[in-house]
Short mmCIF file of C-alpha atoms in Angstrom, two decimals:
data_model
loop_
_atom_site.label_atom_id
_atom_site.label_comp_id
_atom_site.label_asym_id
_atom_site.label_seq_id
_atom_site.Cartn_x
_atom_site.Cartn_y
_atom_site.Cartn_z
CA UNK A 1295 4.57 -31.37 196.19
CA UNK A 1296 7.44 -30.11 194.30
CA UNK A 1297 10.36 -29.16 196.77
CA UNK A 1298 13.42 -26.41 196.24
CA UNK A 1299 17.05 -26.32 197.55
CA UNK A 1300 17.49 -22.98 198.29
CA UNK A 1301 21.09 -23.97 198.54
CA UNK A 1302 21.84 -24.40 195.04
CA UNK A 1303 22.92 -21.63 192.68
CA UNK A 1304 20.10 -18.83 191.84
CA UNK A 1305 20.54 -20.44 188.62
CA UNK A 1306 19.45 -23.85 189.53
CA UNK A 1307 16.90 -22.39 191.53
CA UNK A 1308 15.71 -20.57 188.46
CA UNK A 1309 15.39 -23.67 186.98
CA UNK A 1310 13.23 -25.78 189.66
CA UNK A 1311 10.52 -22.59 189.74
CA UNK A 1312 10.59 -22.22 186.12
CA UNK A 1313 9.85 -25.93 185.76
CA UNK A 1314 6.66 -25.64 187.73
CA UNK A 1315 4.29 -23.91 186.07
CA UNK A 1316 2.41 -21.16 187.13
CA UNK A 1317 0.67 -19.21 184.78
CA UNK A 1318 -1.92 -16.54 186.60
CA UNK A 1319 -4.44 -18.11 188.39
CA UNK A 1320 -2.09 -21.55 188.91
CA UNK A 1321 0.07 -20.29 191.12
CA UNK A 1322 -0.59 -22.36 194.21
CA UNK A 1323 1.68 -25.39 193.30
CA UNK A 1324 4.74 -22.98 193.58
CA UNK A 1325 3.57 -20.76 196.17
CA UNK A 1326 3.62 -23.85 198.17
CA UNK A 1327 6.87 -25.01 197.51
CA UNK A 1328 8.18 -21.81 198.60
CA UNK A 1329 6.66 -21.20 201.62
CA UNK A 1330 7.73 -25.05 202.48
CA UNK A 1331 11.39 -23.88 202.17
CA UNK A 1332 11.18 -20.62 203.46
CA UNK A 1333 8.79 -21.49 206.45
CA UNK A 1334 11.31 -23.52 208.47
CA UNK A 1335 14.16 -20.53 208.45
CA UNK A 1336 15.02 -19.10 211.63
CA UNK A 1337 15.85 -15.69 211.15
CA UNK A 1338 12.44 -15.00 209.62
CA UNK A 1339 9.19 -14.40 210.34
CA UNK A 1340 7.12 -16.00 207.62
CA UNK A 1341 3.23 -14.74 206.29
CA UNK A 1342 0.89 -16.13 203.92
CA UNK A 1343 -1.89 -14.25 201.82
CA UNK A 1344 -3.62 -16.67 199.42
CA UNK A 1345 -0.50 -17.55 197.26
CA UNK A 1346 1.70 -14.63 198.40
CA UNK A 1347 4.18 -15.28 200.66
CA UNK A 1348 5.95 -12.81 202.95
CA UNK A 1349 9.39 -13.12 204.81
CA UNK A 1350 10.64 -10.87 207.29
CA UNK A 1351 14.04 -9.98 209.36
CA UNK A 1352 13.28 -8.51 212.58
CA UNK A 1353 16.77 -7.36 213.59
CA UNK A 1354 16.09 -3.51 215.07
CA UNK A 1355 17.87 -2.36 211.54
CA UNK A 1356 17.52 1.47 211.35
CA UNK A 1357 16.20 1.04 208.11
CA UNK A 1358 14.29 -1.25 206.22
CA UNK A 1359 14.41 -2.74 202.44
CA UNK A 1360 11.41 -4.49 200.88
CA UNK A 1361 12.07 -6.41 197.81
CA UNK A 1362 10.08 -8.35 196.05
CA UNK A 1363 8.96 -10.52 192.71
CA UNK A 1364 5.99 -12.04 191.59
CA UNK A 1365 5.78 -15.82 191.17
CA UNK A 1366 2.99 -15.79 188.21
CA UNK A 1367 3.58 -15.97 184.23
CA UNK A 1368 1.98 -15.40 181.12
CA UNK A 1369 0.31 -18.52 179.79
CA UNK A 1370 3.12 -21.18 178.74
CA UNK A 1371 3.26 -21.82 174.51
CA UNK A 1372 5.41 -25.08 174.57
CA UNK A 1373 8.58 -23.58 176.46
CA UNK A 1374 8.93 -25.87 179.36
CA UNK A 1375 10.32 -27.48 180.89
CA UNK A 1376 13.44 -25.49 180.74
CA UNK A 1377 16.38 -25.94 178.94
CA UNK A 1378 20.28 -24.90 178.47
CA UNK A 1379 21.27 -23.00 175.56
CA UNK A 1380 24.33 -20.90 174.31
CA UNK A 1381 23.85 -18.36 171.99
CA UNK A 1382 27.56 -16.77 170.97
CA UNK A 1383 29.14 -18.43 173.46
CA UNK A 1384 27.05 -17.42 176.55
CA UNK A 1385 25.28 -19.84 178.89
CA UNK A 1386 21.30 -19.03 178.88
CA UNK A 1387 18.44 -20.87 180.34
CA UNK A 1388 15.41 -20.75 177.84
CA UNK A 1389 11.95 -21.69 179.10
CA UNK A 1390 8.71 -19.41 179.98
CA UNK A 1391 9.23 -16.88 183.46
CA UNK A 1392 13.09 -17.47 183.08
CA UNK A 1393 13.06 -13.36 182.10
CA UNK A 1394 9.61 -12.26 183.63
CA UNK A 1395 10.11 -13.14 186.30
CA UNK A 1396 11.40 -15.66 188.33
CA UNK A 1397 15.25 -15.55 187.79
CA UNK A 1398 15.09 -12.28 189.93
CA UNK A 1399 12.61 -14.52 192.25
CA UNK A 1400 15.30 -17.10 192.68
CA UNK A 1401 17.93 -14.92 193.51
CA UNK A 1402 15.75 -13.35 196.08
CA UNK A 1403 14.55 -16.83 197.42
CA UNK A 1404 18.51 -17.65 197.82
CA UNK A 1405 19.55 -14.50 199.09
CA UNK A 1406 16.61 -14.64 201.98
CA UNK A 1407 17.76 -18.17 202.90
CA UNK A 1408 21.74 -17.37 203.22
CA UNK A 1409 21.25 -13.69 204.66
CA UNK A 1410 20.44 -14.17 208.14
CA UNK A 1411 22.34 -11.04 209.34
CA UNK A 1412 21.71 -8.19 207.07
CA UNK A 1413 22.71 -4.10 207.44
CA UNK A 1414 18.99 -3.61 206.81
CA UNK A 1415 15.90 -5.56 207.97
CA UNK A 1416 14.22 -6.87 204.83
CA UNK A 1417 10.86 -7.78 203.95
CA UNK A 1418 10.90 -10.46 201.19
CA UNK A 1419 7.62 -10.41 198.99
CA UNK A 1420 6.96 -13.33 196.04
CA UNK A 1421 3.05 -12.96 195.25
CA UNK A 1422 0.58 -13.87 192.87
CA UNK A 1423 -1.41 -12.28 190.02
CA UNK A 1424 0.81 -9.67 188.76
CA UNK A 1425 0.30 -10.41 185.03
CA UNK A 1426 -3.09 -9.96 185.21
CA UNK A 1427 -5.41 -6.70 186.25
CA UNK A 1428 -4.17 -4.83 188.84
CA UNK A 1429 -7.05 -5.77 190.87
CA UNK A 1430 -6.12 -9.22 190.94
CA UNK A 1431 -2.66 -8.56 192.55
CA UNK A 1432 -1.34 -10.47 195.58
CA UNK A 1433 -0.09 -7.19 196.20
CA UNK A 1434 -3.67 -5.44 196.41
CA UNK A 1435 -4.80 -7.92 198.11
CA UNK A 1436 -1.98 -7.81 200.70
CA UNK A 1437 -2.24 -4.09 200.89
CA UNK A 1438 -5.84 -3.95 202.45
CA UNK A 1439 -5.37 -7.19 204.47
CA UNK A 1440 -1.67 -6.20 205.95
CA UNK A 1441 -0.78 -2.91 204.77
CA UNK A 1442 1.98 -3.22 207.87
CA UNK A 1443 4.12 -5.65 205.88
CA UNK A 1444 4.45 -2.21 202.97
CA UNK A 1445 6.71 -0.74 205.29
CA UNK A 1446 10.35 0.56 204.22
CA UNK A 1447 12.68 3.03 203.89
CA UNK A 1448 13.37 1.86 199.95
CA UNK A 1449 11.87 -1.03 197.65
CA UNK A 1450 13.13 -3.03 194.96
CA UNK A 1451 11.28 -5.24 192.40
CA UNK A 1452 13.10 -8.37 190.31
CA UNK A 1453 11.68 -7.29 187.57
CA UNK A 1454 13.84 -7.88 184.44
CA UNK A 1455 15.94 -5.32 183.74
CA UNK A 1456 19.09 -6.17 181.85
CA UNK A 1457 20.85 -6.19 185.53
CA UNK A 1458 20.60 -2.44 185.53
CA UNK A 1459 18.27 -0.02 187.70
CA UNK A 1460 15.24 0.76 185.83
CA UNK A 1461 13.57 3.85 187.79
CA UNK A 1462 9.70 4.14 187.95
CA UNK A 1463 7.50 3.23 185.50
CA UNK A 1464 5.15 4.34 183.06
CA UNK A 1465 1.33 3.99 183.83
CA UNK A 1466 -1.09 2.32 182.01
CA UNK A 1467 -4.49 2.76 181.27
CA UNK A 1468 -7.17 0.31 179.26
CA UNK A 1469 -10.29 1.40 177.45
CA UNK A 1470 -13.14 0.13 175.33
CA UNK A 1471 -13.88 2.22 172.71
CA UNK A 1472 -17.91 0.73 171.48
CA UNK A 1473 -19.73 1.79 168.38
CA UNK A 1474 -22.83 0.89 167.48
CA UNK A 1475 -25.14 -0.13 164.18
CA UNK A 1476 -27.97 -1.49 163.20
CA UNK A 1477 -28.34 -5.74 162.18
CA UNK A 1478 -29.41 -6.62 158.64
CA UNK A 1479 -28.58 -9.51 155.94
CA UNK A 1480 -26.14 -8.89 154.47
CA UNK A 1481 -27.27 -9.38 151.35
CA UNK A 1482 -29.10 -6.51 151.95
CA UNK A 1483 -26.31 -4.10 153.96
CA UNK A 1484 -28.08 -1.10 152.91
CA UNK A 1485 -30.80 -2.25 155.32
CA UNK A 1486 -28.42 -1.92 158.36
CA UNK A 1487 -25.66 0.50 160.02
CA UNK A 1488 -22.23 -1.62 160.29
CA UNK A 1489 -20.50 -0.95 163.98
CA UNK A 1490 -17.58 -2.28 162.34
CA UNK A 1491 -17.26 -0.02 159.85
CA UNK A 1492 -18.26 2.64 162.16
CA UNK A 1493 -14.84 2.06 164.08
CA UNK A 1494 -12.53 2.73 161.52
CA UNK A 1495 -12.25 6.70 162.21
CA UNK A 1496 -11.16 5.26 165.69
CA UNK A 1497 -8.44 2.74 164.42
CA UNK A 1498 -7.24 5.93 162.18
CA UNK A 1499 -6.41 8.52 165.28
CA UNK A 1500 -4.53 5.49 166.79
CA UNK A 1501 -2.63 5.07 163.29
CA UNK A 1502 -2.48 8.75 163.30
CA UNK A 1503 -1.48 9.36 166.85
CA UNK A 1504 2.44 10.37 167.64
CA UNK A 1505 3.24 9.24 171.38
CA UNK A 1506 5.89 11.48 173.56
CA UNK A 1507 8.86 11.11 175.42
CA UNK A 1508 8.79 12.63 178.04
CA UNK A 1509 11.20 13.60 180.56
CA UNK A 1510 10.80 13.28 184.55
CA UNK A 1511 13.71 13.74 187.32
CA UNK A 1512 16.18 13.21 184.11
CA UNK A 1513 15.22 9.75 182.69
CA UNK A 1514 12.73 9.87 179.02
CA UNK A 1515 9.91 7.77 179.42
CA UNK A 1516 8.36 6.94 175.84
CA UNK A 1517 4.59 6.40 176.05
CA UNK A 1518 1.80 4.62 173.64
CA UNK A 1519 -1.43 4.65 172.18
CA UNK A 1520 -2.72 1.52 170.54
CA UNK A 1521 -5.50 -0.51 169.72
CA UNK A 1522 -4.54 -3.99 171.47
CA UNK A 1523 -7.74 -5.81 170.13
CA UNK A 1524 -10.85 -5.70 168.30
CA UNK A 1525 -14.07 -7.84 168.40
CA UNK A 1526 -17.59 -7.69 166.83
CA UNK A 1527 -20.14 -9.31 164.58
CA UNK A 1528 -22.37 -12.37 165.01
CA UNK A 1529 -22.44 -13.96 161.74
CA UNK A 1530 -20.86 -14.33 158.54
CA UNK A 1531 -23.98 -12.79 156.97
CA UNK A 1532 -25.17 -10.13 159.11
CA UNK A 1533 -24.12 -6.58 159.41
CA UNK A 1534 -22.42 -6.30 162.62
CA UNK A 1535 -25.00 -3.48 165.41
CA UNK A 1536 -21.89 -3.99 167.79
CA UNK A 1537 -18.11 -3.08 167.48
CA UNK A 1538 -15.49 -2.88 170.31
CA UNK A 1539 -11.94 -1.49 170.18
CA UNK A 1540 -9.45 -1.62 173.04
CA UNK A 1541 -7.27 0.22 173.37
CA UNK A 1542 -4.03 1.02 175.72
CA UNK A 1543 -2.34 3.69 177.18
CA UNK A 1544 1.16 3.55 178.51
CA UNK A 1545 1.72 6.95 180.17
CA UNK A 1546 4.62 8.65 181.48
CA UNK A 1547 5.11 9.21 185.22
CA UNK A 1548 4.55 13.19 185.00
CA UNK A 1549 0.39 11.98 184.29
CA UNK A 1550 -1.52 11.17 186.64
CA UNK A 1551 -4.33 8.34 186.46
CA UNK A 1552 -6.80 11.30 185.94
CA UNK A 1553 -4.97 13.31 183.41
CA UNK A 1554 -4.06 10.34 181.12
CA UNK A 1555 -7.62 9.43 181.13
CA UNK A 1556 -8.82 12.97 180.09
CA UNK A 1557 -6.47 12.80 177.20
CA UNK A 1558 -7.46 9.35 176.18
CA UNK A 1559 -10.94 10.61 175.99
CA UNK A 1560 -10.03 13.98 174.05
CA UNK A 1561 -7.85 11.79 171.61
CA UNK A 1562 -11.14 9.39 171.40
CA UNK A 1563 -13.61 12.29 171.02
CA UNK A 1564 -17.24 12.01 169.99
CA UNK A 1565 -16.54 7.96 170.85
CA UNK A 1566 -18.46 5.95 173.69
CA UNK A 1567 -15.50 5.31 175.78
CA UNK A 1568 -15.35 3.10 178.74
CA UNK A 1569 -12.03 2.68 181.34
CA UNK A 1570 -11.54 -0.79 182.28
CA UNK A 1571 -8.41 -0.71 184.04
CA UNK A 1572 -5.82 1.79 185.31
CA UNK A 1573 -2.65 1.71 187.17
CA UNK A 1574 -0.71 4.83 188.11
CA UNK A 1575 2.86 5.37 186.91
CA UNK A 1576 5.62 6.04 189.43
CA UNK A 1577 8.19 8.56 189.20
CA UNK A 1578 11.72 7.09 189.55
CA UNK A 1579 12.64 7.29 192.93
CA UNK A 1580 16.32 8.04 193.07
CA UNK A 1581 16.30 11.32 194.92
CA UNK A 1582 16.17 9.05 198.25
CA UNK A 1583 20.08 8.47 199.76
CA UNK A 1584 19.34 5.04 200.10
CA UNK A 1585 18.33 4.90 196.67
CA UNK A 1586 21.50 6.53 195.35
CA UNK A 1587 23.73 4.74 197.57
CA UNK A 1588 22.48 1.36 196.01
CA UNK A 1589 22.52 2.42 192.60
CA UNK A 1590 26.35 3.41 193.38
CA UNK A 1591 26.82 -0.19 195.15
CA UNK A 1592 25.60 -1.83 191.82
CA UNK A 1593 27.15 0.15 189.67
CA UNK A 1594 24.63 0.89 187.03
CA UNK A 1595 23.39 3.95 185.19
CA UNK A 1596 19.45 4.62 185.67
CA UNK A 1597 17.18 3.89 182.67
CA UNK A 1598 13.56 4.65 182.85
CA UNK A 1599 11.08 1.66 183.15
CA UNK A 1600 8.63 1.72 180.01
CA UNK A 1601 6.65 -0.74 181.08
CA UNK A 1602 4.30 -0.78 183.94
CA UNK A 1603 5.42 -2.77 187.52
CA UNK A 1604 4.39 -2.87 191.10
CA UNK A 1605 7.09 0.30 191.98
CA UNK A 1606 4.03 2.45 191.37
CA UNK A 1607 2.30 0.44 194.43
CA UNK A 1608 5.09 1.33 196.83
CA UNK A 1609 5.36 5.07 195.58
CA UNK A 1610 1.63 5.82 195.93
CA UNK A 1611 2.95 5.12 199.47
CA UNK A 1612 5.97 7.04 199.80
CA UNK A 1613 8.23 4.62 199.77
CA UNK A 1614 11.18 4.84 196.83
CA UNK A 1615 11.38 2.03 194.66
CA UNK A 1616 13.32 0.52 191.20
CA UNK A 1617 13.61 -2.46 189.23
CA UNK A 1618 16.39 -4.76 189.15
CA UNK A 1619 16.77 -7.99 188.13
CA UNK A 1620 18.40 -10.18 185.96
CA UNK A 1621 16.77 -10.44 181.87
CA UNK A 1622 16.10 -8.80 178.96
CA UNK A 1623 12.98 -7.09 179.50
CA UNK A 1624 12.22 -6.82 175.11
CA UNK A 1625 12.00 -11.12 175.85
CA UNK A 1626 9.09 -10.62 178.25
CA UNK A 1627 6.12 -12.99 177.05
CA UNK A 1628 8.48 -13.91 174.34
CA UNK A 1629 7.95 -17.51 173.27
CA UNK A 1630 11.94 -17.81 172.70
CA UNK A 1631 12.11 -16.12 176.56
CA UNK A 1632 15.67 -17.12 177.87
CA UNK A 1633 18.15 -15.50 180.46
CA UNK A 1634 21.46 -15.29 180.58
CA UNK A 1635 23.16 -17.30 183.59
CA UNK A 1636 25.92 -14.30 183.85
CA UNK A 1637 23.31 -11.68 184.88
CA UNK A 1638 21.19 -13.91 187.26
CA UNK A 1639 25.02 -14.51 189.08
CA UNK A 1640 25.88 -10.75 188.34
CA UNK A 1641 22.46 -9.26 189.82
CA UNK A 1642 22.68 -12.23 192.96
CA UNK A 1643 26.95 -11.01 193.72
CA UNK A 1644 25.57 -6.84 193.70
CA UNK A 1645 22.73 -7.71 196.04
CA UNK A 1646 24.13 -10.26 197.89
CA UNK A 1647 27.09 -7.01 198.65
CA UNK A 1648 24.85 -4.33 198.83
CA UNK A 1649 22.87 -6.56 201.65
CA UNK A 1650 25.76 -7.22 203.86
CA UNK A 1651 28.00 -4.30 203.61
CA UNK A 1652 29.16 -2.84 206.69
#
């Protein structure tokens, strides 16, 4: 089994979990490792869920922090193992998860090794399945087994995020848009009704559609409408009875679940439209104190999150959450993915002060 020093740098520890793969659904070699080094730490009390691993401070804080990253990537195109590269003159380590996300993982793993006396009790979560449907979460999962180990005051995710504070997130919604024909040869077309065909009055309201920004507690979240893929046909000569279209919604915070599928389905009207997956948005989160006194101990300006994360889990229960985390969110998935070794150190010094201020 792979093993990690939790005593190196964040960056080097960046390195070792980058270097063992764990693309959704293969997450169980690192999960491992992690819970081997976190297991045997005294100040915490240590809980495992599948491949989700949680760590906890029990110190009687007043208040408590939950912060958390998930340990699973996107599926690896030949970028690992990892490797060192400067771009301009700055130190970067390239390789698949360096940005999404398990530099903010690593600082999080070194921070809840070396902080055994924080001003807050913290609840470390790393967990599995996040790239995937929200179903699938280690996070879902967690919530119905041990919806206990939710609890805090405030939450952050390690989500990449330039080393700024990225409030709330847009939602997102999936659908499959179907139309439907008749088979023939195609030699004889006129024969048959072509599904294909049929779905190009969808794939023109998508062209055709102009997505808001929209504004909620003072941050602009830009949403999206777009077909994300397209399947149908059986043969190379044979009209096509069966078309499907999905298509994605990334919604701001100010829709709910409900209302962002009612105007998917008026955009989509007269279509057979089915919803295969929806996650609420969350709305940013920075009224709390707590909230604003760690934006102030980080320094950074709010931005809104465009892209969906797990904030929107721990605001459906009232608890305040951001992103922050080291990486350039626009190299999520990217095959040249790479992080900059200045803002995994910058994001690990503003924690590591915000943690153990007095």
């Amino acid at each position: 089994m792979p093993t990690l020093d939790l005593s190196s740098s964040a960056a080097d520890i960046t390195r070792a979990i980058c270097d063992i793969p764990s693309v959704s659904d293969d997450e169980r070699a690192l999960a491992d490792a992690i819970e081997a080094a976190i297991r045997p730490l005294p100040h915490l009390e240590v809980h495992r869920d599948g491949d989700t691993i949680v760590a906890r401070t029990a110190l009687g804080r007043a208040q408590r922090v939950v912060i958390a990253g998930h340990i699973d990537t996107v599926p690896v195109n030949a970028n690992l193992p990892t490797r060192d590269v400067e771009i301009d003159g700055e130190a970067f380590i390239w390789g698949r998860g360096t940005v999404d996300m398990k530099a903010g993982t690593a600082v999080q793993l070194k921070l809840a090794a070396e902080l055994a006396d924080p001003v807050v009790d913290v609840t470390w979560i790393w967990y599995d399945h996040e790239e995937v449907d929200a179903s699938r979460s280690g996070l879902t999962r967690l919530a119905a087994s041990r919806p206990d180990l939710f609890a805090g005051d405030f939450a952050i995710l390690g989500e990449p995020s330039n080393g700024q504070v990225e409030g709330g997130c847009n939602g997102t919604l999936r659908v499959v848009v179907r139309t439907h024909g008749r088979r023939a040869h195609s030699a004889r077309a006129w024969m048959g009704e072509n599904a294909i065909h049929a779905a190009a009055p969808v794939l023109a309201r998508l062209a055709a559609y102009r997505p808001q920004e929209i504004v909620v507690d003072g941050l602009a979240y830009r949403e999206g409408l777009n077909a994300v893929r397209i399947s149908g046909g059986v043969a190379g000569n044979v009209i096509p009875d069966a078309c499907e279209v999905e298509v994605n919604f990334r919604f701001a915070p100010s829709r709910s679940g409900e209302e962002a599928v009612a105007h998917v389905r008026e955009v989509l009207e007269g279509f057979e439209v089915e919803v295969t997956d929806l996650a609420e948005g969350a709305r940013p989160g920075l009224d709390a104190p707590i909230a604003q006194e760690f934006v102030r101990a980080v320094g950074a300006e709010p931005r809104p999150k465009y892209g969906w994360t797990d904030v929107a889990r721990f605001s459906a229960l009232g608890v305040p959450a951001v992103n922050y985390g080291p990486g350039d969110p626009s190299l999520a998935h990217h095959d040249e993915e790479r992080v900059a070794v200045a803002q995994i150190e910058s994001v690990e010094r503003s924690l590591r002060a915000w943690l153990t201020a007095g």
